[in-house]
Coordinates of C-alpha atoms in Angstrom, one line a residue:
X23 CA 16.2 -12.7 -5.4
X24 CA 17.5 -9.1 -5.0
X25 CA 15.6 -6.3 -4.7
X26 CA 16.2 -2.6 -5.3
X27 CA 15.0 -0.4 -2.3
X28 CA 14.5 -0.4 1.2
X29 CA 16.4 -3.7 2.2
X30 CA 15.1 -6.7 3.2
X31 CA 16.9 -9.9 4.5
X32 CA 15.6 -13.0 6.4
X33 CA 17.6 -12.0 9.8
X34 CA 14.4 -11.3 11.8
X35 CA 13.6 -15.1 11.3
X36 CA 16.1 -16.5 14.3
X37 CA 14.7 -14.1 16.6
X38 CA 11.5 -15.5 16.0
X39 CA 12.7 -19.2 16.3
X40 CA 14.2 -18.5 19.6
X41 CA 10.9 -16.8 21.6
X42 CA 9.2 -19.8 19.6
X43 CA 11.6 -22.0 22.1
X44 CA 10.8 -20.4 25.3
X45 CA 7.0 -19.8 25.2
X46 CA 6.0 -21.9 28.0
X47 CA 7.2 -19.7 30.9
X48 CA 4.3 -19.0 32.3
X49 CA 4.1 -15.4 31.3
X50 CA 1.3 -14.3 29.4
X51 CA 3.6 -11.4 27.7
X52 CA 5.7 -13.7 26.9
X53 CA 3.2 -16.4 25.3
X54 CA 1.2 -13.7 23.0
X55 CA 4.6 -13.4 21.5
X56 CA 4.7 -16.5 21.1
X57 CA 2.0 -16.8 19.0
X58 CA 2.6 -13.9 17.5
X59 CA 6.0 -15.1 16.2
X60 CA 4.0 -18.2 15.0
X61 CA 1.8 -16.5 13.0
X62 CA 4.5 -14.8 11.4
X63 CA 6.7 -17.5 10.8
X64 CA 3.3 -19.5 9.4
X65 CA 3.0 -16.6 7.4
X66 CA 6.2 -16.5 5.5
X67 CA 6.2 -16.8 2.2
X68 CA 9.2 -17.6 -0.8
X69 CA 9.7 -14.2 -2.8
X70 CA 10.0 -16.6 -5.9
X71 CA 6.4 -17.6 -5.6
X72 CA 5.1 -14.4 -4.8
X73 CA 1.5 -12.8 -7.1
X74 CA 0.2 -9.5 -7.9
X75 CA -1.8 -8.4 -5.0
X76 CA -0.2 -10.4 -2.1
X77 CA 0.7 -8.2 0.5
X78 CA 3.8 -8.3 2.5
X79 CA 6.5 -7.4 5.5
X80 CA 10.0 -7.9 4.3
X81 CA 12.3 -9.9 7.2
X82 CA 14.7 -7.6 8.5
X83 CA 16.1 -4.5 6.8
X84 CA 19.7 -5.4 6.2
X85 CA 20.8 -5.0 2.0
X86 CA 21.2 -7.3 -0.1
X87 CA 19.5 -10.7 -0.7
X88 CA 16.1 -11.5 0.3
X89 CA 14.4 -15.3 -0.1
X90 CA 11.0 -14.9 1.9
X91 CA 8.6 -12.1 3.1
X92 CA 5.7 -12.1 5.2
X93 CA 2.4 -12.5 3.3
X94 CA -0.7 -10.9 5.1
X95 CA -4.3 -9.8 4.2
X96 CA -4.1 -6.4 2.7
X97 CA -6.0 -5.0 5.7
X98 CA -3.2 -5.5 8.1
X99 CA -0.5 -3.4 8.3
X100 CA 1.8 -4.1 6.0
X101 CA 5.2 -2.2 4.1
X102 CA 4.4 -3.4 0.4
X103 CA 2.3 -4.5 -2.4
X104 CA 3.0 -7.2 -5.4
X105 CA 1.7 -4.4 -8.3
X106 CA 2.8 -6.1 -11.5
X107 CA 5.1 -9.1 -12.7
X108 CA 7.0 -10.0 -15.7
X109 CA 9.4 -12.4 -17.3
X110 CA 13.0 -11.3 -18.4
X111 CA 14.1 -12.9 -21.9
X112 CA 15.9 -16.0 -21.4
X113 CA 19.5 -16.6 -22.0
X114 CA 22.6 -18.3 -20.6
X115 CA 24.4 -15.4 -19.3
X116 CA 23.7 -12.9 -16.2
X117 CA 23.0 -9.8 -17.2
X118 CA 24.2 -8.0 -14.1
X119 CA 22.8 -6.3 -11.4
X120 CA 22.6 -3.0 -13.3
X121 CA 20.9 -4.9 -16.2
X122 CA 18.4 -6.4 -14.7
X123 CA 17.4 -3.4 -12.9
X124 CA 17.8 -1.2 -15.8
X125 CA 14.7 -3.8 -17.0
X126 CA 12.4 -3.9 -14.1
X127 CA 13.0 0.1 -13.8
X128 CA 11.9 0.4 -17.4
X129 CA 9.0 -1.9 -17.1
X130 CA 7.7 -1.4 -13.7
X131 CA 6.2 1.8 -13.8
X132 CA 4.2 0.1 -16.6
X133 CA 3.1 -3.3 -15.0
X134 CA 2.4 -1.5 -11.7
X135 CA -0.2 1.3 -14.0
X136 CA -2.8 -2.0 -15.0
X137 CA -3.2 -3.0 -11.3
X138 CA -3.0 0.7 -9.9
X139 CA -4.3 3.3 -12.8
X140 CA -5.0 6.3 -11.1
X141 CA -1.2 7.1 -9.5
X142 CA -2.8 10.2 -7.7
X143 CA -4.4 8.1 -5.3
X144 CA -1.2 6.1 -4.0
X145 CA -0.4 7.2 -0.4
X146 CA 2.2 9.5 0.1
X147 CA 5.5 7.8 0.6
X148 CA 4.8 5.0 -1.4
X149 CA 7.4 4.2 -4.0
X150 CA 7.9 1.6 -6.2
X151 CA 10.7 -1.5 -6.0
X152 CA 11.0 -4.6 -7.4
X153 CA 12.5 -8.5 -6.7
X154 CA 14.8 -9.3 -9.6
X155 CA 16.9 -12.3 -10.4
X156 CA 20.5 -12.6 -8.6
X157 CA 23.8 -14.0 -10.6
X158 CA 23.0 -17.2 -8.2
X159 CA 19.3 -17.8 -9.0
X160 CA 19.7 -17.0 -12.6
X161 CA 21.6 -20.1 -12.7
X162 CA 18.8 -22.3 -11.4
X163 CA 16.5 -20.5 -14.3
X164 CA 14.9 -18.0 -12.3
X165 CA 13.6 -14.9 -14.8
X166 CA 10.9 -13.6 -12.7
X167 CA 10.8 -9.7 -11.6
X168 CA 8.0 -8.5 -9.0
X169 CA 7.5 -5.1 -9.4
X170 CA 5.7 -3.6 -5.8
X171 CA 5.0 -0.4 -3.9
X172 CA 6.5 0.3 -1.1
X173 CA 5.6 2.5 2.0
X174 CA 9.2 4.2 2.4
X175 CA 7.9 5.4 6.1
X176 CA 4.6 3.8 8.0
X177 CA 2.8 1.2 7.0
X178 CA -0.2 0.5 4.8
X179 CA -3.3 -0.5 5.6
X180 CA -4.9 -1.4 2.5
X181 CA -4.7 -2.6 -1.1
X182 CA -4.0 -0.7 -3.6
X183 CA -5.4 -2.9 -6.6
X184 CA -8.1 -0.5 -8.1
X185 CA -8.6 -0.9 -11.8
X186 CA -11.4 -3.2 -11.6
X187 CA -13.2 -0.8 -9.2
X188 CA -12.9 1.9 -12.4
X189 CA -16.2 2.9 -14.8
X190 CA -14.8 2.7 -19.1
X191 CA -14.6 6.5 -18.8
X192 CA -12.1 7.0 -15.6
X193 CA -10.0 3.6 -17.3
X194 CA -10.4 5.7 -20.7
X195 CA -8.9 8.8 -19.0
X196 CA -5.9 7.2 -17.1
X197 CA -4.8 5.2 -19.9
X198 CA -4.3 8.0 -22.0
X199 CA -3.0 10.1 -19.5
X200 CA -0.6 7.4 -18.2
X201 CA 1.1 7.2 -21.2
X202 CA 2.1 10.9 -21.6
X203 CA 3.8 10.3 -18.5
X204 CA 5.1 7.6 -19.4
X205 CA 6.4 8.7 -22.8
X206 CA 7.5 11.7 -21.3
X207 CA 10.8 10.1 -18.8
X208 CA 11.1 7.3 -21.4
X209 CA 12.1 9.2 -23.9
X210 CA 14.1 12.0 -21.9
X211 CA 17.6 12.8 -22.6
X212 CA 20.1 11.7 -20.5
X213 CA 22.2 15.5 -20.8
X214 CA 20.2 18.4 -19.1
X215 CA 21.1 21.1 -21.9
X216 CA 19.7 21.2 -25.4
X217 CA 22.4 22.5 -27.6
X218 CA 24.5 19.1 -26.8
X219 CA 21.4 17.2 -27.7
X220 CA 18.9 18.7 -29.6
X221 CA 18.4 15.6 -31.8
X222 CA 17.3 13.3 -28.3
X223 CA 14.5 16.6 -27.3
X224 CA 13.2 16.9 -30.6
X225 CA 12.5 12.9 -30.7
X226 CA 11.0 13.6 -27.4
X227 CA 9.3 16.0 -28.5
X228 CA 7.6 14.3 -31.3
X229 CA 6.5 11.2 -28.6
X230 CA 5.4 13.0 -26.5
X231 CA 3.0 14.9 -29.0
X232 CA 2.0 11.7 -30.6
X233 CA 1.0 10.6 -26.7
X234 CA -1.1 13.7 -26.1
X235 CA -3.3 13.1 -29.6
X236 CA -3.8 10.2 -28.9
X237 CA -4.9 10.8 -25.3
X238 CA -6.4 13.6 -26.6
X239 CA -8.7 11.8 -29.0
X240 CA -9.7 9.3 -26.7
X241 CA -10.9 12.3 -24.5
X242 CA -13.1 12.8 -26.8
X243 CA -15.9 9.9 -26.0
X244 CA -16.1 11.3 -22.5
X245 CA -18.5 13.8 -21.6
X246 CA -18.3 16.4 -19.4
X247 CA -17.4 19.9 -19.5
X248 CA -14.4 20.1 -17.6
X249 CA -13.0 17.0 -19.6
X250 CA -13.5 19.1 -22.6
X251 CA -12.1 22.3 -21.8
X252 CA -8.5 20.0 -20.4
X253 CA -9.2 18.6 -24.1
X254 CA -9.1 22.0 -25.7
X255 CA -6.0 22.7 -23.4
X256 CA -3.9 19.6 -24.1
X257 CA -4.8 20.0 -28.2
X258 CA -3.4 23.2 -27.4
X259 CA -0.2 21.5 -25.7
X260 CA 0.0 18.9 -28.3
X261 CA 0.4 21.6 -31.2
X262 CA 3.5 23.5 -28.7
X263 CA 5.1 20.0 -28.4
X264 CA 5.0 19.3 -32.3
X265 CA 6.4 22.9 -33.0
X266 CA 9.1 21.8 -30.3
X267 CA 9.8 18.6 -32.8
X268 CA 10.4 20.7 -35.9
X269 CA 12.5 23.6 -34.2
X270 CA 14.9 25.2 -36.9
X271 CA 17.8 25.3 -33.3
X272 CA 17.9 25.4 -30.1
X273 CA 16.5 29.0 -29.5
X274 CA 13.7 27.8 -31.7
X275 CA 13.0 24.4 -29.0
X276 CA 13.4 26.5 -26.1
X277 CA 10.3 28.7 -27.0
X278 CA 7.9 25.8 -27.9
X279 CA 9.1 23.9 -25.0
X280 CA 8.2 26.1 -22.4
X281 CA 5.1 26.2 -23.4
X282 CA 4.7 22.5 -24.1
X283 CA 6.0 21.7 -20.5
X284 CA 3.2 24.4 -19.5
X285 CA 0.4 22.9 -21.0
X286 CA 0.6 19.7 -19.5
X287 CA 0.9 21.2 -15.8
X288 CA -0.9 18.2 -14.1
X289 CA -2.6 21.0 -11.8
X290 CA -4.6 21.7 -15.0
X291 CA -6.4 18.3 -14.8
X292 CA -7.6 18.8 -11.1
X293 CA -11.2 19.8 -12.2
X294 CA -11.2 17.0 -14.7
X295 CA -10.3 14.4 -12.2
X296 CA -12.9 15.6 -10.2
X297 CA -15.5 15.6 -12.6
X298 CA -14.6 11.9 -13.6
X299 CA -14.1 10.9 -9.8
X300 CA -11.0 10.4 -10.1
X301 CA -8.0 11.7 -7.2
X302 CA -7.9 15.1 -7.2
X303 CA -4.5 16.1 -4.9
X304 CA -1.5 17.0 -7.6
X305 CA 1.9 14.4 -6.2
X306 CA 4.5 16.5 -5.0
X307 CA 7.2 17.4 -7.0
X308 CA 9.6 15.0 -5.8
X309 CA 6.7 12.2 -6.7
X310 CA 8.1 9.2 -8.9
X311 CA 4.6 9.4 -10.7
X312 CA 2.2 12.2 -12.3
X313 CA 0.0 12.5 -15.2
X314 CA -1.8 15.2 -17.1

C-alpha cells in the first residue's frame, strides 16, 4: 500500500530482529530493549487491515511502499491516526498513482470530518495522509484507502475521535460549517485570475452560497446570541457570494467577492465557537483545514 506523506517503510523491523537475537547478555540496558523491541514487533500490524481509530508508528521513514505499522493505544505516543476509510470503485485497470491520490485527496478531507468534526481542535502540525492501493496490490483486489492524521513533527498523545463526545447543537454547527469549507476548495478554479475563468468563480460562487444558506438555516435551531449575530453575518456573506454568481464581468466579481471572502473570515466565528464550546484558536493560515 502506498501512502502520500511522511514516508514510511518496514526497514526499522531488522533492527529490531537483531537486538531480539542478543538479549541475553546480561545487561539490563540491553534486555529492556529487548523487550521493548518485542513489544513493538508484537505490536505490528498489516496496513491492509487497518480501522478508523487505531493508532499507529509507521516503520522507518524511507519513501515509498509501506506493508505494516505499529498499532498502539491512543494514549501512547504515537505519529498517526486511522480518521476515515473508503472503497475505490472496482475495475480491472490501475488507475495510477496520481489517480488514486487524486481520490483519497478528494475524499479524505470528508471521511476524516465524521470521526473529527471540529478541525480547530486538531493539534498544530497535524496533517492529513492516506494508505492507497499500489499497481501491485491492485492486482490482488485491494481497493481500500485509509485516510489519517499525521503529526508532521512530535508525536501525539491522544485520540482524536470526537464526534461522539459532541451535543446535536455543536454537531449541527460543524456540519454546516464544514461544508462551506469544503465547498469552498472543491469547487476552486485551478487559474488564480478571473478574466481567464470567470465561468469556474461564478460556479463557485453559486456553491459556495448555496453552502452558507444552508448552513445558515440550520443555525437557526441553535440558540444563543452570538450564534445569531454570526447568522445575521453569514446571511449577509451569502447574499455577497450570490451577487458574485450573477456578476455582469469580471470588475463586477471582483467587488462582490471581496466582500464574500470577507464575510466568512473564520475569526468571525470565534465568539460563536465559544458560546457552543466548541475550539476557539483560528488555524494558521498555512492550515489544510478551516471553517466559518
Amino acid at each position: 500500500m502506498a501512502i502520500a506523506g511522511p514516508p514510511r517503510s518496514l526497514r526499522g523491523i531488522s533492527a529490531v530482529v537483531a537486538l531480539l537475537a542478543i538479549g541475553a547478555v546480561g545487561c539490563s540496558e540491553v534486555a529492556e530493549s529487548a523487550k521493548d523491541g518485542a513489544k513493538k514487533v508484537a505490536r505490528q500490524r498489516s496496513v491492509f487491515s487497518l480501522d478508523i481509530g487505531d493508532c499507529y508508528n509507521p516503520n522507518g521513514k524511507a519513501e515509498g511502499t509501506a506493508l505494516t505499522v505499529e498499532v498502539v493505544p491512543c494514549d501512547e505516543a504515537h505519529q498517526g491516526q486511522v480518521v476515515g476509510e473508503f472503497t475505490l470503485d472496482k475495475g480491472d485497470k490501475y488507475p495510477g498513482e496520481a489517480g488514486v491520490s487524486g481520490v483519497a485527496d478528494e475524499r479524505c478531507p470528508v471521511e476524516a470530518q465524521k470521526y473529527a468534526p471540529d478541525t480547530w481542535a486538531l493539534p498544530r502540525g497535524v496533517a492529513l495522509f492516506h494508505y492507497t492501493p499500489t499497481a501491485e496490490s491492485w492486482v490482488t483486489g485491494d481497493r481500500a484507502v485509509s485516510c489519517t492524521y499525521t503529526a508532521e513533527t512530535g508525536t501525539l498523545s491522544a485520540s482524536l475521535g470526537t464526534a461522539e463526545s459532541l451535543e446535536p447543537a455543536q454537531t449541527t454547527y460543524l456540519t454546516g460549517s464544514n461544508a462551506v469549507y469544503e465547498t469552498l476548495w472543491a469547487t476552486q478554479p485551478v487559474t488564480g485570475e478571473v478574466e481567464k475563468d470567470l465561468a469556474g468563480y461564478k460556479a463557485q460562487a453559486k456553491a459556495v452560497a448555496a453552502a452558507l444558506e444552508t448552513h445558515v438555516g440550520n443555525l437557526g435551531d441553535i440558540e444563543g446570541t452570538e450564534v445569531g449575530k454570526l447568522r445575521a453575518a453569514l446571511t449577509k456573506a451569502a447574499r455577497s457570494w450570490k451577487t458574485a454568481a450573477n456578476a455582469a464581468d469580471a470588475d463586477a466579481f471582483y467587488l462582490a467577492y471581496d466582500a464574500a471572502h470577507t464575510g466568512i473570515d473564520p475569526n468571525k466565528s470565534v465568539a460563536a465557537r465559544k458560546e457552543l464550546g466548541l475550539a476557539t484558536t483560528v488555524p494558521a493560515d498555512e492550515a489544510e483545514v478551516w471553517a466559518v
